[in-house]
PDB file of C-alpha atoms and ligand atoms in Angstrom:
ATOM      1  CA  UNK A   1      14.181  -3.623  15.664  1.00 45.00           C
ATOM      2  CA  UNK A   2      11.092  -1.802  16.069  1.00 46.00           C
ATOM      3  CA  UNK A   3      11.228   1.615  14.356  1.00 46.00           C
ATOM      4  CA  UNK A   4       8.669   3.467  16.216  1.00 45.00           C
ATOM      5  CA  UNK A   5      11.090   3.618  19.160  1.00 46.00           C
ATOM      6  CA  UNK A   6      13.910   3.942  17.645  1.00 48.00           C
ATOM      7  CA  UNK A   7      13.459   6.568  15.214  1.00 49.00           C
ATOM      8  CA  UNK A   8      13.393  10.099  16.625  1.00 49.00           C
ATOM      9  CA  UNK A   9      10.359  11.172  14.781  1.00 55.00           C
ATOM     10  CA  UNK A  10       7.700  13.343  16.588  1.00 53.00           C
ATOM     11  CA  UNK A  11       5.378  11.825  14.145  1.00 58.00           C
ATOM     12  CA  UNK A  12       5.712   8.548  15.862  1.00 58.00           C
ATOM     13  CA  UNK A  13       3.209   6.305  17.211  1.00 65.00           C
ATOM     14  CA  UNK A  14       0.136   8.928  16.005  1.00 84.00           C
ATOM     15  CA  UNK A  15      -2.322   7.577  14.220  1.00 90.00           C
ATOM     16  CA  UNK A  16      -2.185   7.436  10.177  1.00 96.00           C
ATOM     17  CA  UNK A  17      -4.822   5.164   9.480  1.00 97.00           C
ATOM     18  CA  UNK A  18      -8.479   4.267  11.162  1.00 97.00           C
ATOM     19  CA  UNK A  19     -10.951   1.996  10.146  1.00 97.00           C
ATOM     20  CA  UNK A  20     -14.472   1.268  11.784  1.00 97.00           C
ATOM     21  CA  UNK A  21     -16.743  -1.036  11.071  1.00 98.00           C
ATOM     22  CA  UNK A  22     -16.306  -0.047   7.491  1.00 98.00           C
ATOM     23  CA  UNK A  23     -18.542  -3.024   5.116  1.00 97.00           C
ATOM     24  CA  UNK A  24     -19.006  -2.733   1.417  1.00 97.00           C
ATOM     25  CA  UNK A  25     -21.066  -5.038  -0.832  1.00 97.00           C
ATOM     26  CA  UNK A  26     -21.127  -5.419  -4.794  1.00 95.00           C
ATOM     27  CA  UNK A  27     -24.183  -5.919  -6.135  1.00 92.00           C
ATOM     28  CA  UNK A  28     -27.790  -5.970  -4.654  1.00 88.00           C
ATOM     29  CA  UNK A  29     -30.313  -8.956  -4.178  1.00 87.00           C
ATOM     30  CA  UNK A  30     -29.124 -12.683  -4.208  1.00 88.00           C
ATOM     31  CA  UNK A  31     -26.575 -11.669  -6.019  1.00 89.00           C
ATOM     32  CA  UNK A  32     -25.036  -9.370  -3.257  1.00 92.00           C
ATOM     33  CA  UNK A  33     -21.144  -9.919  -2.148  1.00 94.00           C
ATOM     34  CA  UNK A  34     -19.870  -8.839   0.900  1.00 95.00           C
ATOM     35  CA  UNK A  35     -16.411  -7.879   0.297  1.00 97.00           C
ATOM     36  CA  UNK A  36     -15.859  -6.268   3.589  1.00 98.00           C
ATOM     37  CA  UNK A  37     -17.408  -7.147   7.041  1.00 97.00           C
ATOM     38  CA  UNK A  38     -17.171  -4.715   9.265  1.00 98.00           C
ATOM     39  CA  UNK A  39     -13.770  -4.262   9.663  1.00 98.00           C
ATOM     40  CA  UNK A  40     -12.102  -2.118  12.422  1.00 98.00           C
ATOM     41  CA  UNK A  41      -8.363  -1.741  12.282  1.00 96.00           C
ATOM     42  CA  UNK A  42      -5.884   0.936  12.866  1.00 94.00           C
ATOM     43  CA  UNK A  43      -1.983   1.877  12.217  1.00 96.00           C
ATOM     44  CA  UNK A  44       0.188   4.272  13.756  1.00 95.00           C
ATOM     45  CA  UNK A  45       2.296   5.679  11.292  1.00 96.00           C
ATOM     46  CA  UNK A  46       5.513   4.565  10.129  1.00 96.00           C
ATOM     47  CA  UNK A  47       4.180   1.103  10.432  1.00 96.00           C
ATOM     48  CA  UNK A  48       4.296  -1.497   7.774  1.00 97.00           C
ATOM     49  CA  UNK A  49       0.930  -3.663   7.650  1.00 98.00           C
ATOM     50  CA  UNK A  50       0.563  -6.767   5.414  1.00 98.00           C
ATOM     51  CA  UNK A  51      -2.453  -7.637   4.518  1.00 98.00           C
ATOM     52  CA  UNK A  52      -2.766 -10.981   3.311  1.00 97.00           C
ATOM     53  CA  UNK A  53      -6.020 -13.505   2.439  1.00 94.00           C
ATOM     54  CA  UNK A  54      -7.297 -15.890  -0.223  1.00 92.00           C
ATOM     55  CA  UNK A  55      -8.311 -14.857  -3.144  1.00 92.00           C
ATOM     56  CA  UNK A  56     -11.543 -12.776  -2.992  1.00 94.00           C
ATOM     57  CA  UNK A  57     -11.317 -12.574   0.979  1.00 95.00           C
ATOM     58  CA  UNK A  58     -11.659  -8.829   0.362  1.00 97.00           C
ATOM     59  CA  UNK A  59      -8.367  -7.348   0.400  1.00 97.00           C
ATOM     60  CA  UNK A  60      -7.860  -5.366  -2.943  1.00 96.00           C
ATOM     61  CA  UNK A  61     -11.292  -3.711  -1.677  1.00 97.00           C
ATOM     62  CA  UNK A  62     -10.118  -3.192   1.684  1.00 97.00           C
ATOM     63  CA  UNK A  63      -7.299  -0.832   0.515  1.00 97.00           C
ATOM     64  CA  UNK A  64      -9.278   0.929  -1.886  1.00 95.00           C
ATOM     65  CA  UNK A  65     -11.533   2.069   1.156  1.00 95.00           C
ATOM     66  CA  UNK A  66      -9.152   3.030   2.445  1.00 95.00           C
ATOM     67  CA  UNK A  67      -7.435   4.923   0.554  1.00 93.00           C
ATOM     68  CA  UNK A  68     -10.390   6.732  -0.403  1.00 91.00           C
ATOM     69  CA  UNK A  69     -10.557   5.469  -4.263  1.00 91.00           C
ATOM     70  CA  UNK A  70     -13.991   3.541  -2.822  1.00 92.00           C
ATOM     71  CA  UNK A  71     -17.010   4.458  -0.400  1.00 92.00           C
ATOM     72  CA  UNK A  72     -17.816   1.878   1.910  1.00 95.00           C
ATOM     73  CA  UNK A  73     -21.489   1.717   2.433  1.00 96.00           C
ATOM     74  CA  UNK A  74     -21.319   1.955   6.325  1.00 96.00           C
ATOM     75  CA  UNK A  75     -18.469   2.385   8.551  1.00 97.00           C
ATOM     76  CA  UNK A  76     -15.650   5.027   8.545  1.00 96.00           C
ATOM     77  CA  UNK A  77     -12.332   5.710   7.389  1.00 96.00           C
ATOM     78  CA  UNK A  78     -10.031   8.066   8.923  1.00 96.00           C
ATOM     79  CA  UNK A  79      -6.475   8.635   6.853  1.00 96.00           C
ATOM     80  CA  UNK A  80      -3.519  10.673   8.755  1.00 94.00           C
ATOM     81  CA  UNK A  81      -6.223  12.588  10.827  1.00 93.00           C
ATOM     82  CA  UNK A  82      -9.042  13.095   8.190  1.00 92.00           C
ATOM     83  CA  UNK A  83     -12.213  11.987   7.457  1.00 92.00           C
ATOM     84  CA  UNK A  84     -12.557   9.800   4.163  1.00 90.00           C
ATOM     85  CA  UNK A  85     -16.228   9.359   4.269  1.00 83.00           C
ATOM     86  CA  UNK A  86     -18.954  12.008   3.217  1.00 83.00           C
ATOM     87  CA  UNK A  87     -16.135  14.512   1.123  1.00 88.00           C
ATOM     88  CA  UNK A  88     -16.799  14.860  -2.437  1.00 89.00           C
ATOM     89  CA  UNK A  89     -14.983  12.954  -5.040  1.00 89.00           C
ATOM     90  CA  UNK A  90     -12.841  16.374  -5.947  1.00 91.00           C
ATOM     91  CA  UNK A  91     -12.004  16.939  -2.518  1.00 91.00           C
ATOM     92  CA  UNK A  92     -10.835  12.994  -2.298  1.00 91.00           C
ATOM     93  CA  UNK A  93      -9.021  13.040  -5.868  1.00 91.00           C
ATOM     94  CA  UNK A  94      -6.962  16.419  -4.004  1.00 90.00           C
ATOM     95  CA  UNK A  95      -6.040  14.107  -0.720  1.00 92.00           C
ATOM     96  CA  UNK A  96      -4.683  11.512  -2.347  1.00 92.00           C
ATOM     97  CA  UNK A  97      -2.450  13.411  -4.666  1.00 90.00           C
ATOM     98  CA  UNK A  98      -1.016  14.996  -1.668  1.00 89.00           C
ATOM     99  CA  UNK A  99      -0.762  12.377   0.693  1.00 94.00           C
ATOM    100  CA  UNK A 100      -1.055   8.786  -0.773  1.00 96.00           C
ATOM    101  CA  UNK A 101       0.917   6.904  -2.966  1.00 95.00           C
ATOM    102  CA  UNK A 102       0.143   3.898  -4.671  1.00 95.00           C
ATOM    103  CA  UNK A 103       1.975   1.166  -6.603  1.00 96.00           C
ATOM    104  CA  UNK A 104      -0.057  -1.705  -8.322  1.00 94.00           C
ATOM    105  CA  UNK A 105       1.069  -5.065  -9.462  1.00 92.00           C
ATOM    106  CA  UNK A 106       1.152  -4.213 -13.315  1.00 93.00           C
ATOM    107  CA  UNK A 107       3.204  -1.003 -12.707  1.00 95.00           C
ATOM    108  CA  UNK A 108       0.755   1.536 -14.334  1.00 95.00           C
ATOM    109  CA  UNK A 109       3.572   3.683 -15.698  1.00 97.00           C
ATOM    110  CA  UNK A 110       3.061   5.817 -18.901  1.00 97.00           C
ATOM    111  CA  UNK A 111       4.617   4.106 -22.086  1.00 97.00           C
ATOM    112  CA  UNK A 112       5.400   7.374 -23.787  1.00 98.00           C
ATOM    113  CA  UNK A 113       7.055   8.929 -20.628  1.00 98.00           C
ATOM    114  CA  UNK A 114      10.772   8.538 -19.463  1.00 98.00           C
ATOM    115  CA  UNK A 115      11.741   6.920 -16.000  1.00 98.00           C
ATOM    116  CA  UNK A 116      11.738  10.607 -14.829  1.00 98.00           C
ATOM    117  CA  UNK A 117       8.781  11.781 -16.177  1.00 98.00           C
ATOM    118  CA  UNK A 118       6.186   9.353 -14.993  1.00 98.00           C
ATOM    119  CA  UNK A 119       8.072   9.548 -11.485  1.00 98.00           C
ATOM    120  CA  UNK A 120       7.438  13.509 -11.680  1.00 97.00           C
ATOM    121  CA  UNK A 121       3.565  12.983 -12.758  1.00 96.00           C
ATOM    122  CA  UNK A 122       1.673  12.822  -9.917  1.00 94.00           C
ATOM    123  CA  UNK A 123       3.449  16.708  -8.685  1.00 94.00           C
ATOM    124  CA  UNK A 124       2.305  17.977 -12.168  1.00 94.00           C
ATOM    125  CA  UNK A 125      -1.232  16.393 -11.606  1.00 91.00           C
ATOM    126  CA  UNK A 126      -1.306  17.960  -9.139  1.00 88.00           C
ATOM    127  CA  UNK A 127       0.066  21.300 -10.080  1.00 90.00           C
ATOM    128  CA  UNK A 128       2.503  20.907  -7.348  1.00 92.00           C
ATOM    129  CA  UNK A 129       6.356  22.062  -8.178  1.00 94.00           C
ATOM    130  CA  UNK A 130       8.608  19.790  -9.873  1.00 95.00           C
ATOM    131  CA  UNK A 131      11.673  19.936  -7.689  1.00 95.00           C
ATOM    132  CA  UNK A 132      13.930  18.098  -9.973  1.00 96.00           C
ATOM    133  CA  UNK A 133      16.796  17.739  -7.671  1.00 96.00           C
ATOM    134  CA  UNK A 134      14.795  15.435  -5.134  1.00 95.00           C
ATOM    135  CA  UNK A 135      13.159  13.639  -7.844  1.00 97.00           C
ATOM    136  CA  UNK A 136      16.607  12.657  -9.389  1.00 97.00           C
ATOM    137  CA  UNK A 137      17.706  11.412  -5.596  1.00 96.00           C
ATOM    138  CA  UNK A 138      14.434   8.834  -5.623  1.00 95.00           C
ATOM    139  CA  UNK A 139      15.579   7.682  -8.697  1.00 97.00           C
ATOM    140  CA  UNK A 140      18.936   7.322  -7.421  1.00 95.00           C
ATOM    141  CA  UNK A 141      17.808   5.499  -4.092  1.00 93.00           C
ATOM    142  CA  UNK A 142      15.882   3.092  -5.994  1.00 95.00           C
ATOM    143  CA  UNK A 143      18.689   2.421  -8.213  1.00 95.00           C
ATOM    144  CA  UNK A 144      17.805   3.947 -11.061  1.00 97.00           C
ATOM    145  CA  UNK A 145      20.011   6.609 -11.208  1.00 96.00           C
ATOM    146  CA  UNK A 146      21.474   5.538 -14.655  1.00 97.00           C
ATOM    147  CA  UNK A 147      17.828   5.491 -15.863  1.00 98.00           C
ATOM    148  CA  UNK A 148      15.922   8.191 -15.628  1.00 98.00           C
ATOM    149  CA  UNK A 149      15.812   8.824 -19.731  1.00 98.00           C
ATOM    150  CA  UNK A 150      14.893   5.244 -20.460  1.00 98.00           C
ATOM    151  CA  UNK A 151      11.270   4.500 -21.673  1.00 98.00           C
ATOM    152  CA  UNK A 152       9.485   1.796 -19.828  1.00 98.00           C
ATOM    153  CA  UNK A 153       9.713  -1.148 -22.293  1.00 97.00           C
ATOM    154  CA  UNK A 154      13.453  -0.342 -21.882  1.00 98.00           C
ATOM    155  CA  UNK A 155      13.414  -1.907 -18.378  1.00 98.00           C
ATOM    156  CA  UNK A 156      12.664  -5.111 -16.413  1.00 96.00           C
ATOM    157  CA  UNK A 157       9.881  -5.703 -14.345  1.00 96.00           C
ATOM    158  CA  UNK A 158      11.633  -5.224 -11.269  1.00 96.00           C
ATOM    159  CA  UNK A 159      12.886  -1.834 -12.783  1.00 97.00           C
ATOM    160  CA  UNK A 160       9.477  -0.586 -13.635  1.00 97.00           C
ATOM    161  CA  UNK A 161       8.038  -1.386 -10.190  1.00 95.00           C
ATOM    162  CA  UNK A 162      11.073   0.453  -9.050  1.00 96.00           C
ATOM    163  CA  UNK A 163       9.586   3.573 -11.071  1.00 97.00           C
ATOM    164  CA  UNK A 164       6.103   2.672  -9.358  1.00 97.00           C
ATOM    165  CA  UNK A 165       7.869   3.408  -6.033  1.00 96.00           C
ATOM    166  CA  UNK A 166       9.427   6.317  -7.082  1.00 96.00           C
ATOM    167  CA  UNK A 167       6.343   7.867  -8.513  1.00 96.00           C
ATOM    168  CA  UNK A 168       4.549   6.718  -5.330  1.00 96.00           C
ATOM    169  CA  UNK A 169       7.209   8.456  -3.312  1.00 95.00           C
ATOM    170  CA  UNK A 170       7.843  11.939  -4.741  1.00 95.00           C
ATOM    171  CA  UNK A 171       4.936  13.830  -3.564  1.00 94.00           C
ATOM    172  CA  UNK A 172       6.224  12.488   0.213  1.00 94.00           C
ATOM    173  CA  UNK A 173       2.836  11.086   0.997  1.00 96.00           C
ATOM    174  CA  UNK A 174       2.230   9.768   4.665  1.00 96.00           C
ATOM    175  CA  UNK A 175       1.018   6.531   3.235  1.00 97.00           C
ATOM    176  CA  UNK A 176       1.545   4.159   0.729  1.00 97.00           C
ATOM    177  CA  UNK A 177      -0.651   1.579  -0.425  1.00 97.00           C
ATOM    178  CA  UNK A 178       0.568  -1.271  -2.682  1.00 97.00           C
ATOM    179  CA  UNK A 179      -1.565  -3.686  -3.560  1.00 96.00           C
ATOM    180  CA  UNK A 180       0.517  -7.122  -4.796  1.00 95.00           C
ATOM    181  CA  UNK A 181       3.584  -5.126  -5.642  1.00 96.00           C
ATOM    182  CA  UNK A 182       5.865  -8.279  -6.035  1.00 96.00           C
ATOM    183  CA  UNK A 183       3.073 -10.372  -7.753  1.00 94.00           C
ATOM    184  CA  UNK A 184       4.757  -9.910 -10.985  1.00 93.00           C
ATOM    185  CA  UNK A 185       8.373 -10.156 -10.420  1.00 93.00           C
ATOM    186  CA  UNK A 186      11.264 -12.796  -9.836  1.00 93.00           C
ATOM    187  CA  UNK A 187      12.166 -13.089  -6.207  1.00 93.00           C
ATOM    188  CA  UNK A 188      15.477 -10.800  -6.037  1.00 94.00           C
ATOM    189  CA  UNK A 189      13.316  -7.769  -7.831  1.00 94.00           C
ATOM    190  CA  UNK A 190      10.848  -8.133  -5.215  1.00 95.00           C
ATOM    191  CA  UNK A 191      13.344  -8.308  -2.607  1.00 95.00           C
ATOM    192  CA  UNK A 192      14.272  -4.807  -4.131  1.00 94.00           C
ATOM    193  CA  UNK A 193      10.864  -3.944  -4.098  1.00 95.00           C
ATOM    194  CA  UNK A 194      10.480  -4.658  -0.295  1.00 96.00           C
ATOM    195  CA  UNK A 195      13.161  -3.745   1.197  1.00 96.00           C
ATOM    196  CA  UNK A 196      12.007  -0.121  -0.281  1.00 95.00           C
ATOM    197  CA  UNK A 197       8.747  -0.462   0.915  1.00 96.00           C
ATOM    198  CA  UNK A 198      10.087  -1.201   4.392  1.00 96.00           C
ATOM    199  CA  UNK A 199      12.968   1.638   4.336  1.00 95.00           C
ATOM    200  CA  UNK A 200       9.842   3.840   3.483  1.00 95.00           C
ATOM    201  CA  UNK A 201       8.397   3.406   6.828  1.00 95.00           C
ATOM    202  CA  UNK A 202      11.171   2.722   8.952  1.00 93.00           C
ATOM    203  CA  UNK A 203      13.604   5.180   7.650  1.00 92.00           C
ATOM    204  CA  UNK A 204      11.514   7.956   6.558  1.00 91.00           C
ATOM    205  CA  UNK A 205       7.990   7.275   8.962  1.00 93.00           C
ATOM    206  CA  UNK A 206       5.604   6.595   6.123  1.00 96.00           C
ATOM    207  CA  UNK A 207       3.137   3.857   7.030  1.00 97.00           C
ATOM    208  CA  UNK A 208       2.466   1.161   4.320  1.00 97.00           C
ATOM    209  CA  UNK A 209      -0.198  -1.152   3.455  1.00 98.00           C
ATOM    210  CA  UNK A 210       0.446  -3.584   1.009  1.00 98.00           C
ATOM    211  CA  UNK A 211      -1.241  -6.684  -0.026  1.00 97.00           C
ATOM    212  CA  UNK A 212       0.105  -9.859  -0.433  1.00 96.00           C
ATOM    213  CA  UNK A 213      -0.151 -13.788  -0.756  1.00 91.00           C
ATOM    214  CA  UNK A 214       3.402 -14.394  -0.309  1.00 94.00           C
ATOM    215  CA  UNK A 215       4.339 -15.279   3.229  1.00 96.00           C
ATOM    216  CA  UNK A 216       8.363 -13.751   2.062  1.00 96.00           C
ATOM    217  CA  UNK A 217       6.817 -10.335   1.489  1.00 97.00           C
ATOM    218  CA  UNK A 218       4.442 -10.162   4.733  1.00 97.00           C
ATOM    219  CA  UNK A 219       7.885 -11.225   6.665  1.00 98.00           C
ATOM    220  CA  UNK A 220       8.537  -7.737   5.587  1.00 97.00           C
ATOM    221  CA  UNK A 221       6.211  -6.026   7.626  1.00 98.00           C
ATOM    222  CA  UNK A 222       5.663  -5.023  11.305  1.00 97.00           C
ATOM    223  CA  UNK A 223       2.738  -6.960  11.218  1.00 97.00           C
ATOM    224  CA  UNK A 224       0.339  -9.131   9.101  1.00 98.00           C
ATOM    225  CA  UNK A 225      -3.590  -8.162   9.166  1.00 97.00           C
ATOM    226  CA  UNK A 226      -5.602 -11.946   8.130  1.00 97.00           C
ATOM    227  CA  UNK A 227      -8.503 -11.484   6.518  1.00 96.00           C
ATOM    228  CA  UNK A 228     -10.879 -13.973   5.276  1.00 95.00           C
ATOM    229  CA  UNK A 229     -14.705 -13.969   3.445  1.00 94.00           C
ATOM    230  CA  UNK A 230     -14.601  -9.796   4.219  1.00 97.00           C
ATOM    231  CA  UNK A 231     -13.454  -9.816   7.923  1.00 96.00           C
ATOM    232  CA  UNK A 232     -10.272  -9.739  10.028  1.00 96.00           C
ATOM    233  CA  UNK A 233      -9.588 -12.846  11.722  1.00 95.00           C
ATOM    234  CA  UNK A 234      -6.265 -12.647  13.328  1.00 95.00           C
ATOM    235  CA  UNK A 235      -3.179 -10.387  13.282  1.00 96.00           C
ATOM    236  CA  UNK A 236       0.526 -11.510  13.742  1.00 97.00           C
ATOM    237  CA  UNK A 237       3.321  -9.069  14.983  1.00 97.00           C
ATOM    238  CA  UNK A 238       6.918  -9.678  13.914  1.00 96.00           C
ATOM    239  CA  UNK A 239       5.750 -12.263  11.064  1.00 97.00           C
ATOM    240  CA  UNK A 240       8.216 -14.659   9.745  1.00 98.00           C
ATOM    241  CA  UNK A 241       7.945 -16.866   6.481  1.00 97.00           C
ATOM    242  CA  UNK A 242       6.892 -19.868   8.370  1.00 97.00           C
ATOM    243  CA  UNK A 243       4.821 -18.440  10.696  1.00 97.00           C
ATOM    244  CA  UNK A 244       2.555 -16.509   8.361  1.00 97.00           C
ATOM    245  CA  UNK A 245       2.441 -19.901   5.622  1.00 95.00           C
ATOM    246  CA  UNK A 246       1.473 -22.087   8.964  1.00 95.00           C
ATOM    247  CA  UNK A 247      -1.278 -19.335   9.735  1.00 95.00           C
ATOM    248  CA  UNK A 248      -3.059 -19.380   6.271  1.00 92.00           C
ATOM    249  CA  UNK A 249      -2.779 -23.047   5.446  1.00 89.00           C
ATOM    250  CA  UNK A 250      -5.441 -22.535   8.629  1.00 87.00           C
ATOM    251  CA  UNK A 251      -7.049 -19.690   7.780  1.00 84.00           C
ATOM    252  CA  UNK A 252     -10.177 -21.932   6.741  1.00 68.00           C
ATOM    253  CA  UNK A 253     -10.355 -23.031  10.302  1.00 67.00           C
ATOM    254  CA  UNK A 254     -10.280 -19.404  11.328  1.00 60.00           C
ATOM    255  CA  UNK A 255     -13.315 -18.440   9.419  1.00 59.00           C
ATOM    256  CA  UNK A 256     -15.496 -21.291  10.232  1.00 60.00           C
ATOM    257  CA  UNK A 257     -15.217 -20.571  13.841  1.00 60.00           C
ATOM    258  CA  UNK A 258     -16.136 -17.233  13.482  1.00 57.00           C
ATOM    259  CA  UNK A 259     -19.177 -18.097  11.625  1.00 60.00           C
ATOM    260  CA  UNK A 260     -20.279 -20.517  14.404  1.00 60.00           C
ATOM    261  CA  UNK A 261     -19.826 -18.063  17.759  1.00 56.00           C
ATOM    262  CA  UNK A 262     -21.517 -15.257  14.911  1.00 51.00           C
ATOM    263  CA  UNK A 263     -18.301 -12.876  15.231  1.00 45.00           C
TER     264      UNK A 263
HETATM  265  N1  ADP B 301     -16.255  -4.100  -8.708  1.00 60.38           N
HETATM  266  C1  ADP B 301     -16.757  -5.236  -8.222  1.00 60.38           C
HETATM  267  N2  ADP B 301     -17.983  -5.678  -8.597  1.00 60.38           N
HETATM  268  C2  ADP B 301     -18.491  -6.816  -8.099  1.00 60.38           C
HETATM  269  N3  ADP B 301     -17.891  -7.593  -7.201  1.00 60.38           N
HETATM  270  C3  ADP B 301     -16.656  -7.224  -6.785  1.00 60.38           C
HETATM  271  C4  ADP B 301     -16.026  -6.018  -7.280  1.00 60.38           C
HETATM  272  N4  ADP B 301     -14.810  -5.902  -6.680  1.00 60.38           N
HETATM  273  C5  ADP B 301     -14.691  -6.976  -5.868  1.00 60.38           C
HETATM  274  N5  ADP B 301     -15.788  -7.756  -5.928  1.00 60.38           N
HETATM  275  C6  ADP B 301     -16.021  -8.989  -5.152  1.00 60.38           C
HETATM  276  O1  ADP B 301     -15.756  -8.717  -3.786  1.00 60.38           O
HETATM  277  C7  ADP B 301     -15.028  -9.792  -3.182  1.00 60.38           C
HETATM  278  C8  ADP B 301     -13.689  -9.260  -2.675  1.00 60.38           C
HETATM  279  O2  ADP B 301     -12.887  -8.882  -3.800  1.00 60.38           O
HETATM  280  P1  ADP B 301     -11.397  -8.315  -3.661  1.00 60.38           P
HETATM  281  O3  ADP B 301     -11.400  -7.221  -2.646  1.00 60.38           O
HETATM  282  O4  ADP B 301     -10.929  -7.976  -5.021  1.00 60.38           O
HETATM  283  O5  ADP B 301     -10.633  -9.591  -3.068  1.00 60.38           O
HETATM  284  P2  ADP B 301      -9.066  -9.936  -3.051  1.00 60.38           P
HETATM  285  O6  ADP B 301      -8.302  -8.701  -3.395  1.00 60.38           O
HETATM  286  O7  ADP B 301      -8.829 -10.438  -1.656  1.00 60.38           O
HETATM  287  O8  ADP B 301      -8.887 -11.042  -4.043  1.00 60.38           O
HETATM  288  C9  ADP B 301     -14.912 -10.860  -4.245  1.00 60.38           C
HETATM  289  O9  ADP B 301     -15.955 -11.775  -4.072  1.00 60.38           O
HETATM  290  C10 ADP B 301     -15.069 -10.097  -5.535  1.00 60.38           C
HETATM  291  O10 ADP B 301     -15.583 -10.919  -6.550  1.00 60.38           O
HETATM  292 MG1   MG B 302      -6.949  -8.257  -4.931  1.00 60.38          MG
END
């Protein structure tokens, strides 16, 4: 099924997320790293993007450009319709409460606050109106209805990255970006965890980006974006377990040819 043509959403097929030759190094000198090389990309929204690499290929950077919680040092970044680059860090910080959500691998949830108050956190951050009603139906579509006065250390992992996407999801951002958000959990949690993520963009036209390294939770996606040493090299539509885990076991291969024609 592909939800852009399915879904009756005038939002559909417009673009949510733009990358262009956006490169960022750590570092200066010998030392230098390239953690992104020039990398163009970009999503329509409601579309679910995996982005998956070895370790240090660049991708935890990659989504922090863009979503705006790093400056790339050339290059721009474009999020649903809006520059990224050159805007000061207040008038970033004020974007991304409105319109980006995140969820992490370790959670990030407040120890002292209930299930419903660290889902309700980022609308009092941002001075935004607590509509309780709404929050309460999150909690109750993540399935955490029975919940919401619990502390965190009263729930499993799976639970508390179920509170991640609930926090993520109450301002109704147009994009979320998780970055490893089944890295932590046992594989029926994370199944939770994606089929959320995926009902996120193909029933309500939010377009993810989530990292990964497991070829089960890129099968989630629309698509899988490679990327390897900083730099795309190859993008799969329609992924499937075997089909992504065939792909990276070659992913080496990849990157050596692109280093030899200089791409
Ligand atoms: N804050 C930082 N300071 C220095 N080097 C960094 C920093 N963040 C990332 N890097 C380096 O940039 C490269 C890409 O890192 P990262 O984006 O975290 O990769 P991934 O998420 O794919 O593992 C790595 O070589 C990493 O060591
Ligand atoms: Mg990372």
């Amino acid at each position: 099924m592909n939800p852009t043509t399915t879904r009756h959403d005038p939002e559909a097929g417009r673009e949510s997320l733009r990358l262009t030759s956006v490169s960022k190094s750590y570092g200066t000198g010998a030392g230098a790293v390239t953690a992104l090389d020039r990398v163009t990309l970009d999503l329509p929204a409601g579309s679910f993007m995996a982005v998956m690499g070895p370790s240090g290929s660049g991708k935890s950077t990659l989504l922090r450009c863009a979503a705006g919680l790093d400056t790339p040092d050339s290059g721009e970044v474009v999020v649903d319709g809006e520059p990224m680059t050159g805007r000061s860090e207040a008038a970033l910080t004020k974007f991304r409460r409105k319109r980006i959500g995140f969820v992490f691998q370790q959670y990030n949830l407040l120890p002292t606050l209930t299930v419903y108050q660290n889902t309700v956190l980022p609308l009092r951050l941002s001075r935004s109106r607590v509509d309780r009603e709404r929050a309460l139906r999150i909690l109750a579509e993540v399935g955490l209805g029975d919940r919401v006065d619990h502390l965190p250390d009263q729930l499993s992992g799976g639970q508390r990255q179920r509170v991640a996407i609930a926090r993520a999801l109450v301002t109704g951002p147009r994009l979320v970006f998780a970055d490893e958000p089944t890295g932590a959990l046992d594989l029926h949690s994370a199944r939770d965890v994606l089929r959320l993520l995926r009902e996120a963009a193909a029933l309500h036209g939010q377009t993810v980006v989530m990292v990964t390294h497991d070829p089960v939770a890129a099968s989630y996606a629309d698509f899988v974006q490679f990327l390897a040493d900083g730099r795309l090299v190859g993008r799969m539509s329609s992924p499937t377990v075997d089909a992504v885990a065939e792909r990276l076991a070659h992913l080496g291969d990849t990157v050596a040819q692109a280093h030899r024609v200089g791409a």
